[in-house]
Amino acid sequence: MSYTEELKRLIKRVEATRMARVERKRRGEEYPMLSLAEREERLRKYHPDFVEGARREIRVGPNKGYAISPEIADLLESRSRIDPDKVDLSRIDYETDVLILGGGGAGTSAALVAQEQGAKVILATKLRHGDANTMMAEGGIQAASKGTKDSPYFHYLDIMGGGHFKNVPELVRTLVMEAPRVLGWLEDLGCMFSKFEDGRLKTLHGGGTCRKRMHYAADITGAEIMRTLRDEARNRAEDITVLEFVPAVELILNERGHCAGALLYNLETEEYLVVKAKAVVIATGGSGRLHIQGFMTTNHYGATGDGLILGYRVGVKVCFLHTVQYHPTGAVFPEQAEGLLITEKFRGAGANILNIDGEQFVYEREPRDVESACFIRECTEVGKGVPTPTGKFGVWLDSPMIDILRGAGTVEKEFPGKHILFKRYGIDISKEPMLVYPTLHYQNGGLEITAECETTVPGLYVSGEVSGGVHGENRLMGNSLLDVTVFGRIAGKNAAVYAREKAEDAPLTLDHVKRHHKEIEEAGIETGQISPMLLPDYSNPEVRKKQLTAHYQGTIR
Amino acid sequence: MESGKKENERSGHSEMVPIFVMGKRYDVPASLTIQKAMEYAGYQWIRGCGCRGGICGACATVYRFPESYKIEVGLACQTVVQPNMYITQIPFFPAVKKTYDLEKLTPTLETLVKLYPETLRCLQCNVCTKSCPMDIQVMDYMAAAMRGDIERVAELSFSCVMCGLCTSRCPAEICQYNIAILARRLYGKYMTPKAEHLQAVIEEITKGRYDSMMTELMETDEERLKKLYTEREIEPEEADEMWTPKDTSRL
């Protein structure tokens, strides 16, 4: 569906101001950035985290009393999918050194490094190996790789500023110091980063960066990294066994209180499988598919926050879940593309953000939460949003500026993914702007970890989006691909070393699930909901009403 | 969920069209993608659903119209339904993937042919290109592969989502996308010059150059950290590769 006549008429207003804005860019004049105080004011008034009902207190478990989004709190307070008394833990289906839950960037990085430590690895994943948010990351991966202008010092400062100075310093230090090394590792695995002829990596700005340190592979950086990591994992099939379509539904402990495996669920045969492991890594990713506050999302189908539930039930605390990241530029037109991520790299490459009159109202590279709050303000209080045919509002992202600023053909070359996507709907984004609005993007917080990816449960390691602390209260662009590769590797290494040197065998148990159920009952929680959710429910409720003999456990049978 | 239900409710008001999912008829709103239309019909995706955003390749779909002999292809999450389309999902088409140690390979024709000898069976029939939902010139990169032009294979296949549609239709039974990723990895590792600036920084990190700077930052209180943050020098957007900051003391 190409633009409607009404939208085409409004695009004329964007075109009318375009050349003057391009000239300003060429002179190096930017729309003024907000001060820290102004940022704070915009966030408090317009960011979804601060609206009425955005948070409620958790009533059970190690974070009792901590207020987070109700959608996640509900799942943390839900019953298990299984009755722990009915599971026979003496019938072991698989046994391994390291069990990794999750087949995205963090899980696959962990598998590779654990294997290099000599461990036998099982990687269990809910969908296909590699079908994860990592695959969808577009814009890039940060690293201070250019010593003549940048260093981990500035990367650290940017991250702290983006995260409202609340980030866990030790985690940030690890992230920025490991960043160049991880980039080198990926280059060595054959990732095709965008480079100059002499091998120098191309770099751009992202929101909240003081130096251009966003490295990229066109606009499919995550896909390039993910398919490379997956290919490499498949090359090591003798040591890395990949189980697909088998999400984890509970962790298994041993009687010493150490993590000793997980209970998996075969989505197709509906069997539950016991995996005994010497160490476990949770790398299950985020929770965008919970559609917090009813927002559309950029997230992968499987992003239902499962790892949070598993970790919380064995007693690992959560942190930073009181904030949620909304990416400023999600597509709102055409309807078929609704919620899809429009990479921040468009703004990094110079595209302005404009209201219905074609006026700029915000610097295009504020940190994401601030940028989102400014879009929401423009569409609500200011009243200058662009109405869509489905009754929503958006603002313009003026991508055609990029071809004018950087040469004809740049958009098609640098943004092939988005160019072809919009072309399918009859829109040429090198000539017409895109209509965007904030979309649910990232789980800023998660399970508490140390910089070694350890948790309070021996033998249990956590990495990637399911963990919290690295990004504080707001993540900057390009730091999630970095997070999954840096901490995935650390988790994989430490889990393998633990398996080899420290793991102690003891009988397996699911007593923590019984304790959790008892706690729910004592708190008087009777929602009937179960978790982890595993898959979101998009099937037609009218059809479900007629499935008379189907027995749903949560969203799936 | 809520938003998913709303999507269904909202689209419920639009015009309805018949589609045939593996032969069975369902009437669905005309504005939906194949993926959302099948959910509307009552299907729940397990296999065949991935990113819902056109990048992971999990939802490869073939379809055909009643009066046409032509097999059409698309990603279910991206393709809007059309009246009377006959739809079939083909997740996980069987395909060969050879295992290798990239460290021991050379970026040559011999490498490609040794691992994937069927490369040379390519008939240049162009069915692969016609079946690519990403508009990749698959036949052209296979021609490049047969010449040993690994750089060209890498360039032409760069946007590949590895959905397997090309492989499902190849009469020579070639798995093009696995040959392509081998070529891209060979190209990325061996045929583009290494980023020397990256190696230099890694050496400095290893030698401990930034350790004291990190300690300084970690010991700084929030107020001073905010000051350092606000005062940090911003690289101008239009600056070229030669730009250097005025203050070089923390480099």
Short mmCIF file of N, CA, C and O in Angstrom, two decimals, chain A residues 25 39 128 131 136 144-146 148-149 151-153 156-158 161 165 170 173 177 181 187-189 195 197 199-201 205 208 210-212 227 231-232 234-235 244-245 268 289 291 300-301 336 338 350 365 420-421 424-425 538 540 555-556, chain B residues 1 3-4 8 10 31 39-40 44-45 47 49-52 55-56 58 78 80 92 97-100 102 133-134 158 160 181 184-185 189 193-195 197-198 201-202 205-206 210-211 214 217-218 226 229 232-233 235 237-239 241 244 250-251:
data_model
loop_
_atom_site.label_atom_id
_atom_site.label_comp_id
_atom_site.label_asym_id
_atom_site.label_seq_id
_atom_site.Cartn_x
_atom_site.Cartn_y
_atom_site.Cartn_z
N LYS A 25 22.39 21.44 7.59
CA LYS A 25 23.24 20.28 7.93
C LYS A 25 24.63 20.46 7.33
O LYS A 25 25.64 20.18 7.98
N ARG A 39 15.83 17.14 29.47
CA ARG A 39 15.60 15.71 29.19
C ARG A 39 14.72 15.10 30.28
O ARG A 39 13.75 14.40 29.99
N ARG A 128 13.70 -21.60 15.81
CA ARG A 128 14.86 -22.05 15.05
C ARG A 128 16.11 -21.45 15.65
O ARG A 128 16.07 -20.34 16.16
N ASP A 131 16.77 -17.58 15.30
CA ASP A 131 15.58 -16.74 15.21
C ASP A 131 15.41 -16.02 16.54
O ASP A 131 14.85 -16.57 17.49
N MET A 136 17.45 -9.35 14.28
CA MET A 136 16.70 -8.16 13.83
C MET A 136 17.42 -6.85 14.10
O MET A 136 16.95 -5.81 13.66
N ALA A 144 34.94 1.34 20.86
CA ALA A 144 35.90 2.42 20.63
C ALA A 144 37.09 1.82 19.89
O ALA A 144 38.06 1.39 20.49
N SER A 145 36.99 1.77 18.58
CA SER A 145 38.02 1.06 17.79
C SER A 145 39.01 2.02 17.16
O SER A 145 39.96 1.59 16.53
N LYS A 146 38.76 3.34 17.30
CA LYS A 146 39.64 4.30 16.63
C LYS A 146 40.36 5.15 17.65
O LYS A 146 39.83 6.15 18.14
N THR A 148 42.63 7.28 17.64
CA THR A 148 43.01 8.68 17.42
C THR A 148 41.91 9.64 17.85
O THR A 148 42.15 10.84 17.96
N LYS A 149 40.71 9.14 18.06
CA LYS A 149 39.64 10.04 18.46
C LYS A 149 38.75 9.50 19.58
O LYS A 149 37.93 10.22 20.12
N SER A 151 38.04 6.33 22.86
CA SER A 151 38.61 5.33 23.77
C SER A 151 37.49 4.77 24.63
O SER A 151 36.40 5.35 24.69
N PRO A 152 37.76 3.66 25.31
CA PRO A 152 36.73 3.11 26.21
C PRO A 152 36.24 4.14 27.22
O PRO A 152 35.09 4.05 27.68
N TYR A 153 37.07 5.12 27.54
CA TYR A 153 36.68 6.19 28.47
C TYR A 153 35.42 6.91 27.98
O TYR A 153 34.46 7.09 28.72
N TYR A 156 32.34 4.63 27.84
CA TYR A 156 31.81 4.49 29.20
C TYR A 156 30.93 5.68 29.56
O TYR A 156 29.79 5.53 30.03
N LEU A 157 31.44 6.89 29.32
CA LEU A 157 30.67 8.10 29.66
C LEU A 157 29.34 8.15 28.91
O LEU A 157 28.29 8.48 29.49
N ASP A 158 29.38 7.82 27.63
CA ASP A 158 28.14 7.83 26.83
C ASP A 158 27.11 6.85 27.39
O ASP A 158 25.92 7.16 27.49
N GLY A 161 25.63 8.16 30.65
CA GLY A 161 24.70 9.27 30.39
C GLY A 161 23.39 8.74 29.83
O GLY A 161 22.30 9.15 30.23
N PHE A 165 22.95 7.47 34.48
CA PHE A 165 24.01 7.34 35.50
C PHE A 165 23.68 6.30 36.58
O PHE A 165 24.20 6.33 37.67
N GLU A 170 30.77 -1.73 37.06
CA GLU A 170 31.63 -2.87 36.72
C GLU A 170 31.19 -3.52 35.39
O GLU A 170 32.01 -3.94 34.58
N ARG A 173 32.18 -1.15 32.54
CA ARG A 173 33.62 -1.24 32.31
C ARG A 173 33.94 -2.48 31.45
O ARG A 173 34.66 -2.41 30.46
N MET A 177 35.54 -2.25 27.66
CA MET A 177 36.91 -2.76 27.51
C MET A 177 36.96 -4.00 26.61
O MET A 177 37.94 -4.24 25.92
N ARG A 181 37.79 -6.07 21.36
CA ARG A 181 38.20 -7.47 21.25
C ARG A 181 37.11 -8.30 20.57
O ARG A 181 37.38 -9.16 19.72
N GLU A 187 35.26 -10.11 13.27
CA GLU A 187 35.96 -9.90 12.00
C GLU A 187 36.68 -11.18 11.61
O GLU A 187 36.65 -11.61 10.46
N ASP A 188 37.29 -11.81 12.60
CA ASP A 188 38.03 -13.03 12.37
C ASP A 188 37.14 -14.21 11.98
O ASP A 188 37.57 -15.13 11.30
N LEU A 189 35.88 -14.17 12.44
CA LEU A 189 34.93 -15.22 12.06
C LEU A 189 34.36 -14.97 10.66
O LEU A 189 33.56 -15.75 10.16
N LYS A 195 33.38 -1.62 5.32
CA LYS A 195 34.76 -1.13 5.48
C LYS A 195 35.16 -0.20 4.34
O LYS A 195 34.59 -0.27 3.25
N GLU A 197 38.32 0.79 1.67
CA GLU A 197 39.23 -0.06 0.88
C GLU A 197 40.43 -0.57 1.69
O GLU A 197 40.89 -1.68 1.50
N GLY A 199 40.55 -1.33 4.74
CA GLY A 199 40.20 -2.21 5.85
C GLY A 199 39.67 -1.47 7.07
O GLY A 199 39.21 -2.09 8.02
N ARG A 200 39.77 -0.12 7.02
CA ARG A 200 39.24 0.63 8.15
C ARG A 200 37.73 0.47 8.22
O ARG A 200 37.04 0.54 7.21
N LEU A 201 37.23 0.23 9.43
CA LEU A 201 35.79 0.02 9.60
C LEU A 201 35.06 1.35 9.48
O LEU A 201 35.49 2.36 10.05
N HIS A 205 27.56 7.92 13.98
CA HIS A 205 27.02 8.27 15.28
C HIS A 205 25.75 7.46 15.55
O HIS A 205 25.06 7.06 14.63
N GLY A 208 23.05 9.72 21.43
CA GLY A 208 23.77 9.76 22.69
C GLY A 208 25.24 9.41 22.62
O GLY A 208 25.89 9.25 23.65
N CYS A 210 29.21 10.40 21.68
CA CYS A 210 30.02 11.59 21.43
C CYS A 210 31.05 11.35 20.33
O CYS A 210 31.69 12.27 19.87
N ARG A 211 31.23 10.11 19.95
CA ARG A 211 32.14 9.79 18.85
C ARG A 211 31.44 8.82 17.91
O ARG A 211 30.58 8.04 18.34
N LYS A 212 31.81 8.86 16.65
CA LYS A 212 31.24 7.89 15.72
C LYS A 212 31.91 6.55 15.99
O LYS A 212 33.07 6.36 15.62
N ARG A 227 23.98 -14.83 11.60
CA ARG A 227 24.14 -15.96 10.66
C ARG A 227 25.58 -16.45 10.66
O ARG A 227 25.83 -17.64 10.44
N ASP A 231 26.45 -20.24 11.75
CA ASP A 231 27.21 -21.08 10.82
C ASP A 231 28.40 -21.70 11.55
O ASP A 231 28.70 -22.88 11.38
N GLU A 232 29.06 -20.89 12.38
CA GLU A 232 30.22 -21.39 13.10
C GLU A 232 29.80 -22.48 14.11
O GLU A 232 30.48 -23.50 14.26
N ARG A 234 27.32 -24.48 13.84
CA ARG A 234 27.02 -25.70 13.08
C ARG A 234 28.29 -26.41 12.63
O ARG A 234 28.31 -27.63 12.47
N ASN A 235 29.38 -25.63 12.44
CA ASN A 235 30.65 -26.25 12.08
C ASN A 235 31.23 -27.07 13.21
O ASN A 235 32.12 -27.88 13.01
N GLU A 244 16.18 -27.56 18.66
CA GLU A 244 15.29 -26.47 18.28
C GLU A 244 13.84 -26.78 18.66
O GLU A 244 13.46 -27.94 18.79
N PHE A 245 13.06 -25.76 18.80
CA PHE A 245 11.64 -25.87 19.16
C PHE A 245 11.43 -26.58 20.50
O PHE A 245 10.46 -27.31 20.70
N GLU A 268 6.31 -29.55 19.60
CA GLU A 268 5.56 -30.32 18.61
C GLU A 268 4.98 -31.62 19.15
O GLU A 268 3.83 -31.95 18.87
N ARG A 289 7.41 -9.05 23.23
CA ARG A 289 6.12 -9.59 22.78
C ARG A 289 5.06 -9.59 23.89
O ARG A 289 3.96 -10.09 23.69
N HIS A 291 3.94 -6.85 24.78
CA HIS A 291 3.18 -5.65 24.36
C HIS A 291 2.84 -4.76 25.55
O HIS A 291 1.67 -4.44 25.80
N HIS A 300 11.04 -9.95 18.16
CA HIS A 300 10.88 -11.28 17.62
C HIS A 300 9.69 -12.00 18.28
O HIS A 300 9.36 -11.75 19.42
N TYR A 301 9.10 -12.93 17.53
CA TYR A 301 7.94 -13.70 17.98
C TYR A 301 8.14 -14.37 19.33
O TYR A 301 7.21 -14.52 20.12
N GLN A 336 0.74 -3.03 7.39
CA GLN A 336 1.40 -4.34 7.40
C GLN A 336 2.78 -4.29 8.03
O GLN A 336 3.31 -5.30 8.48
N GLU A 338 3.53 -2.28 10.55
CA GLU A 338 3.38 -1.61 11.84
C GLU A 338 4.28 -2.19 12.93
O GLU A 338 4.31 -3.40 13.13
N GLY A 350 21.86 11.32 9.07
CA GLY A 350 21.46 12.71 8.81
C GLY A 350 19.99 12.99 8.59
O GLY A 350 19.62 14.13 8.37
N ARG A 365 19.22 12.94 17.47
CA ARG A 365 20.01 11.90 18.12
C ARG A 365 20.08 12.07 19.63
O ARG A 365 21.12 11.86 20.25
N ILE A 420 14.10 -2.48 0.50
CA ILE A 420 13.29 -3.51 -0.17
C ILE A 420 11.96 -3.69 0.56
O ILE A 420 10.91 -3.88 -0.07
N LEU A 421 11.97 -3.57 1.88
CA LEU A 421 10.72 -3.74 2.63
C LEU A 421 9.68 -2.71 2.19
O LEU A 421 8.53 -3.05 1.90
N ARG A 424 8.24 -3.12 -1.37
CA ARG A 424 7.14 -4.08 -1.49
C ARG A 424 5.79 -3.40 -1.36
O ARG A 424 4.79 -3.87 -1.86
N TYR A 425 5.76 -2.31 -0.61
CA TYR A 425 4.49 -1.60 -0.40
C TYR A 425 4.38 -0.36 -1.27
O TYR A 425 3.57 0.52 -1.03
N TYR A 538 -1.67 -14.71 19.23
CA TYR A 538 -2.26 -13.86 18.19
C TYR A 538 -3.37 -14.59 17.45
O TYR A 538 -3.91 -14.07 16.48
N ASN A 540 -6.94 -16.17 16.52
CA ASN A 540 -8.25 -15.54 16.59
C ASN A 540 -9.06 -16.08 17.77
O ASN A 540 -9.34 -17.27 17.86
N THR A 555 -0.76 -19.75 26.67
CA THR A 555 -1.11 -19.39 25.30
C THR A 555 -1.04 -20.57 24.34
O THR A 555 -1.46 -20.46 23.20
N ILE A 556 -0.44 -21.69 24.79
CA ILE A 556 -0.35 -22.82 23.85
C ILE A 556 -0.87 -24.10 24.49
O ILE A 556 -0.98 -24.21 25.69
N MET B 1 -0.38 -9.44 22.90
CA MET B 1 -1.65 -10.13 22.90
C MET B 1 -2.79 -9.17 22.65
O MET B 1 -3.51 -9.27 21.70
N SER B 3 -2.61 -6.16 21.72
CA SER B 3 -2.44 -5.48 20.44
C SER B 3 -2.69 -6.46 19.29
O SER B 3 -3.25 -6.11 18.28
N GLY B 4 -2.33 -7.74 19.51
CA GLY B 4 -2.62 -8.73 18.49
C GLY B 4 -4.11 -8.89 18.27
O GLY B 4 -4.59 -8.94 17.15
N ASN B 8 -6.60 -7.95 14.99
CA ASN B 8 -7.64 -8.76 14.37
C ASN B 8 -8.97 -8.03 14.34
O ASN B 8 -9.68 -8.05 13.34
N ARG B 10 -9.56 -4.83 14.50
CA ARG B 10 -9.55 -3.67 13.62
C ARG B 10 -9.66 -4.12 12.17
O ARG B 10 -10.48 -3.64 11.41
N SER B 31 -6.56 -6.82 4.20
CA SER B 31 -5.38 -5.99 4.47
C SER B 31 -4.26 -6.76 5.16
O SER B 31 -3.18 -6.22 5.38
N GLU B 39 -3.26 -16.49 11.27
CA GLU B 39 -3.63 -16.38 12.69
C GLU B 39 -5.12 -16.05 12.83
O GLU B 39 -5.81 -16.58 13.69
N TYR B 40 -5.58 -15.20 11.95
CA TYR B 40 -7.00 -14.85 11.94
C TYR B 40 -7.83 -16.11 11.69
O TYR B 40 -8.89 -16.31 12.29
N GLN B 44 -1.93 -21.27 14.96
CA GLN B 44 -0.89 -20.69 15.80
C GLN B 44 0.46 -21.09 15.22
O GLN B 44 0.72 -22.26 14.96
N TRP B 45 1.29 -20.10 15.05
CA TRP B 45 2.59 -20.36 14.45
C TRP B 45 3.53 -20.99 15.45
O TRP B 45 3.63 -20.54 16.58
N ARG B 47 6.58 -23.62 14.01
CA ARG B 47 7.54 -23.57 12.91
C ARG B 47 7.04 -22.52 11.94
O ARG B 47 5.85 -22.23 11.87
N CYS B 49 7.49 -19.38 12.00
CA CYS B 49 7.40 -18.00 12.44
C CYS B 49 8.70 -17.62 13.12
O CYS B 49 9.23 -18.36 13.93
N GLY B 50 9.19 -16.47 12.76
CA GLY B 50 10.42 -16.00 13.38
C GLY B 50 10.28 -14.56 13.79
O GLY B 50 9.55 -14.23 14.71
N CYS B 51 10.91 -13.70 13.03
CA CYS B 51 11.02 -12.31 13.49
C CYS B 51 9.77 -11.48 13.20
O CYS B 51 9.60 -10.41 13.74
N ARG B 52 8.92 -11.94 12.35
CA ARG B 52 7.74 -11.18 11.91
C ARG B 52 8.14 -9.86 11.29
O ARG B 52 7.33 -8.94 11.22
N ILE B 55 13.31 -10.55 8.14
CA ILE B 55 14.76 -10.62 8.13
C ILE B 55 15.31 -11.99 8.52
O ILE B 55 16.45 -12.31 8.24
N CYS B 56 14.50 -12.86 9.14
CA CYS B 56 15.09 -14.12 9.63
C CYS B 56 14.88 -15.28 8.68
O CYS B 56 15.56 -16.30 8.77
N ALA B 58 12.35 -17.37 8.38
CA ALA B 58 11.68 -18.56 8.91
C ALA B 58 10.33 -18.84 8.23
O ALA B 58 9.81 -19.94 8.34
N GLN B 78 5.55 -10.72 5.30
CA GLN B 78 5.69 -9.52 4.48
C GLN B 78 4.67 -9.44 3.34
O GLN B 78 4.45 -8.39 2.78
N VAL B 80 1.14 -9.51 1.54
CA VAL B 80 -0.28 -9.28 1.81
C VAL B 80 -1.11 -10.31 1.03
O VAL B 80 -0.77 -10.67 -0.09
N PHE B 92 12.08 -25.09 6.87
CA PHE B 92 13.06 -26.15 7.01
C PHE B 92 13.13 -27.11 5.85
O PHE B 92 13.03 -28.31 6.00
N LYS B 97 24.56 -28.83 4.61
CA LYS B 97 25.46 -27.81 5.17
C LYS B 97 26.74 -28.54 5.54
O LYS B 97 26.72 -29.43 6.40
N LYS B 98 27.82 -28.21 4.89
CA LYS B 98 29.09 -28.86 5.20
C LYS B 98 29.74 -28.17 6.40
O LYS B 98 29.56 -26.97 6.60
N THR B 99 30.47 -28.95 7.18
CA THR B 99 31.19 -28.34 8.30
C THR B 99 32.65 -28.15 7.91
O THR B 99 33.20 -28.92 7.13
N TYR B 100 33.21 -27.08 8.42
CA TYR B 100 34.59 -26.76 8.04
C TYR B 100 35.26 -25.94 9.13
O TYR B 100 34.59 -25.36 9.98
N LEU B 102 37.17 -22.74 9.33
CA LEU B 102 37.45 -21.56 8.50
C LEU B 102 38.93 -21.19 8.52
O LEU B 102 39.48 -20.70 7.53
N PRO B 133 12.61 -14.21 -2.31
CA PRO B 133 11.74 -13.14 -1.84
C PRO B 133 12.53 -11.85 -1.53
O PRO B 133 11.94 -10.81 -1.30
N MET B 134 13.84 -11.95 -1.52
CA MET B 134 14.67 -10.77 -1.24
C MET B 134 15.18 -10.13 -2.53
O MET B 134 16.03 -9.23 -2.48
N PHE B 158 24.57 -10.74 -0.15
CA PHE B 158 24.66 -10.11 1.18
C PHE B 158 23.32 -10.04 1.92
O PHE B 158 23.25 -10.23 3.12
N CYS B 160 20.83 -12.03 1.85
CA CYS B 160 20.17 -13.35 1.95
C CYS B 160 19.67 -13.60 3.38
O CYS B 160 20.40 -13.42 4.34
N ILE B 181 26.94 -18.34 2.23
CA ILE B 181 27.48 -17.90 3.52
C ILE B 181 28.95 -18.33 3.65
O ILE B 181 29.77 -17.59 4.21
N ARG B 184 30.74 -15.62 1.85
CA ARG B 184 30.79 -14.35 2.60
C ARG B 184 31.79 -14.43 3.74
O ARG B 184 32.51 -13.48 4.03
N ARG B 185 31.83 -15.58 4.39
CA ARG B 185 32.79 -15.70 5.51
C ARG B 185 34.23 -15.74 5.00
O ARG B 185 35.12 -15.16 5.62
N LYS B 189 36.78 -12.79 6.04
CA LYS B 189 37.99 -13.14 6.79
C LYS B 189 39.28 -12.93 6.00
O LYS B 189 40.27 -12.44 6.54
N PRO B 193 40.94 -6.28 3.70
CA PRO B 193 42.05 -6.04 4.62
C PRO B 193 41.54 -5.95 6.06
O PRO B 193 40.43 -5.49 6.31
N LYS B 194 42.35 -6.43 6.99
CA LYS B 194 42.01 -6.35 8.41
C LYS B 194 41.93 -4.89 8.84
O LYS B 194 42.62 -4.03 8.31
N ALA B 195 41.09 -4.64 9.85
CA ALA B 195 41.00 -3.28 10.41
C ALA B 195 42.19 -3.09 11.35
O ALA B 195 42.18 -3.57 12.48
N HIS B 197 43.33 -0.38 12.79
CA HIS B 197 43.08 0.47 13.96
C HIS B 197 42.49 -0.34 15.10
O HIS B 197 42.74 -0.08 16.27
N LEU B 198 41.72 -1.37 14.74
CA LEU B 198 41.10 -2.22 15.75
C LEU B 198 42.17 -3.03 16.47
O LEU B 198 42.19 -3.11 17.71
N VAL B 201 44.03 -0.85 18.98
CA VAL B 201 43.31 -0.59 20.24
C VAL B 201 43.32 -1.85 21.12
O VAL B 201 43.50 -1.76 22.34
N ILE B 202 43.12 -3.00 20.50
CA ILE B 202 43.13 -4.25 21.29
C ILE B 202 44.48 -4.42 22.00
O ILE B 202 44.54 -4.78 23.17
N ILE B 205 44.60 -2.06 24.94
CA ILE B 205 43.78 -2.56 26.05
C ILE B 205 44.54 -3.65 26.79
O ILE B 205 44.62 -3.66 28.02
N THR B 206 45.13 -4.56 26.03
CA THR B 206 45.87 -5.67 26.63
C THR B 206 47.05 -5.16 27.45
O THR B 206 47.37 -5.70 28.51
N TYR B 210 44.19 1.74 29.25
CA TYR B 210 42.96 2.42 29.69
C TYR B 210 42.58 2.07 31.13
O TYR B 210 41.57 2.54 31.63
N ASP B 211 43.37 1.23 31.77
CA ASP B 211 43.00 0.75 33.11
C ASP B 211 42.80 1.89 34.11
O ASP B 211 41.81 1.93 34.85
N MET B 214 39.67 3.90 33.50
CA MET B 214 38.47 3.19 33.94
C MET B 214 38.33 3.30 35.47
O MET B 214 37.24 3.56 35.97
N LEU B 217 37.00 6.69 36.31
CA LEU B 217 35.56 6.84 36.06
C LEU B 217 34.73 6.10 37.11
O LEU B 217 33.72 6.61 37.59
N MET B 218 35.19 4.93 37.46
CA MET B 218 34.39 4.13 38.39
C MET B 218 34.41 4.71 39.79
O MET B 218 33.51 4.45 40.58
N LYS B 226 28.30 13.48 35.74
CA LYS B 226 27.37 14.26 34.91
C LYS B 226 28.09 15.44 34.26
O LYS B 226 27.83 15.78 33.10
N TYR B 229 30.21 14.19 31.51
CA TYR B 229 29.34 13.78 30.40
C TYR B 229 28.88 15.00 29.60
O TYR B 229 28.98 15.03 28.37
N ARG B 232 31.66 16.60 27.48
CA ARG B 232 32.46 15.82 26.53
C ARG B 232 32.30 16.39 25.13
O ARG B 232 31.23 16.87 24.76
N GLU B 233 33.39 16.33 24.39
CA GLU B 233 33.41 16.93 23.06
C GLU B 233 32.71 16.00 22.06
O GLU B 233 33.00 14.81 22.00
N GLU B 235 31.89 14.69 18.38
CA GLU B 235 32.40 14.66 17.01
C GLU B 235 31.32 15.17 16.07
O GLU B 235 30.20 14.67 16.09
N GLU B 237 28.83 15.72 13.09
CA GLU B 237 28.28 14.72 12.19
C GLU B 237 28.97 14.75 10.82
O GLU B 237 29.21 13.72 10.20
N GLU B 238 29.28 15.95 10.36
CA GLU B 238 29.86 16.06 9.01
C GLU B 238 31.37 15.88 9.01
O GLU B 238 32.01 16.03 7.97
N ALA B 239 31.97 15.59 10.18
CA ALA B 239 33.42 15.41 10.23
C ALA B 239 33.84 14.20 9.41
O ALA B 239 33.11 13.23 9.31
N GLU B 241 36.95 11.19 8.36
CA GLU B 241 37.73 10.20 9.10
C GLU B 241 38.94 10.80 9.82
O GLU B 241 39.48 10.22 10.75
N THR B 244 40.00 14.77 14.76
CA THR B 244 40.50 14.41 16.09
C THR B 244 39.99 15.41 17.11
O THR B 244 39.81 16.59 16.78
N ARG B 250 42.42 11.64 27.14
CA ARG B 250 41.77 10.38 27.51
C ARG B 250 41.71 9.40 26.34
O ARG B 250 40.84 8.55 26.29
N LEU B 251 42.59 9.57 25.41
CA LEU B 251 42.60 8.65 24.27
C LEU B 251 43.56 7.48 24.54
O LEU B 251 44.45 7.58 25.33
#
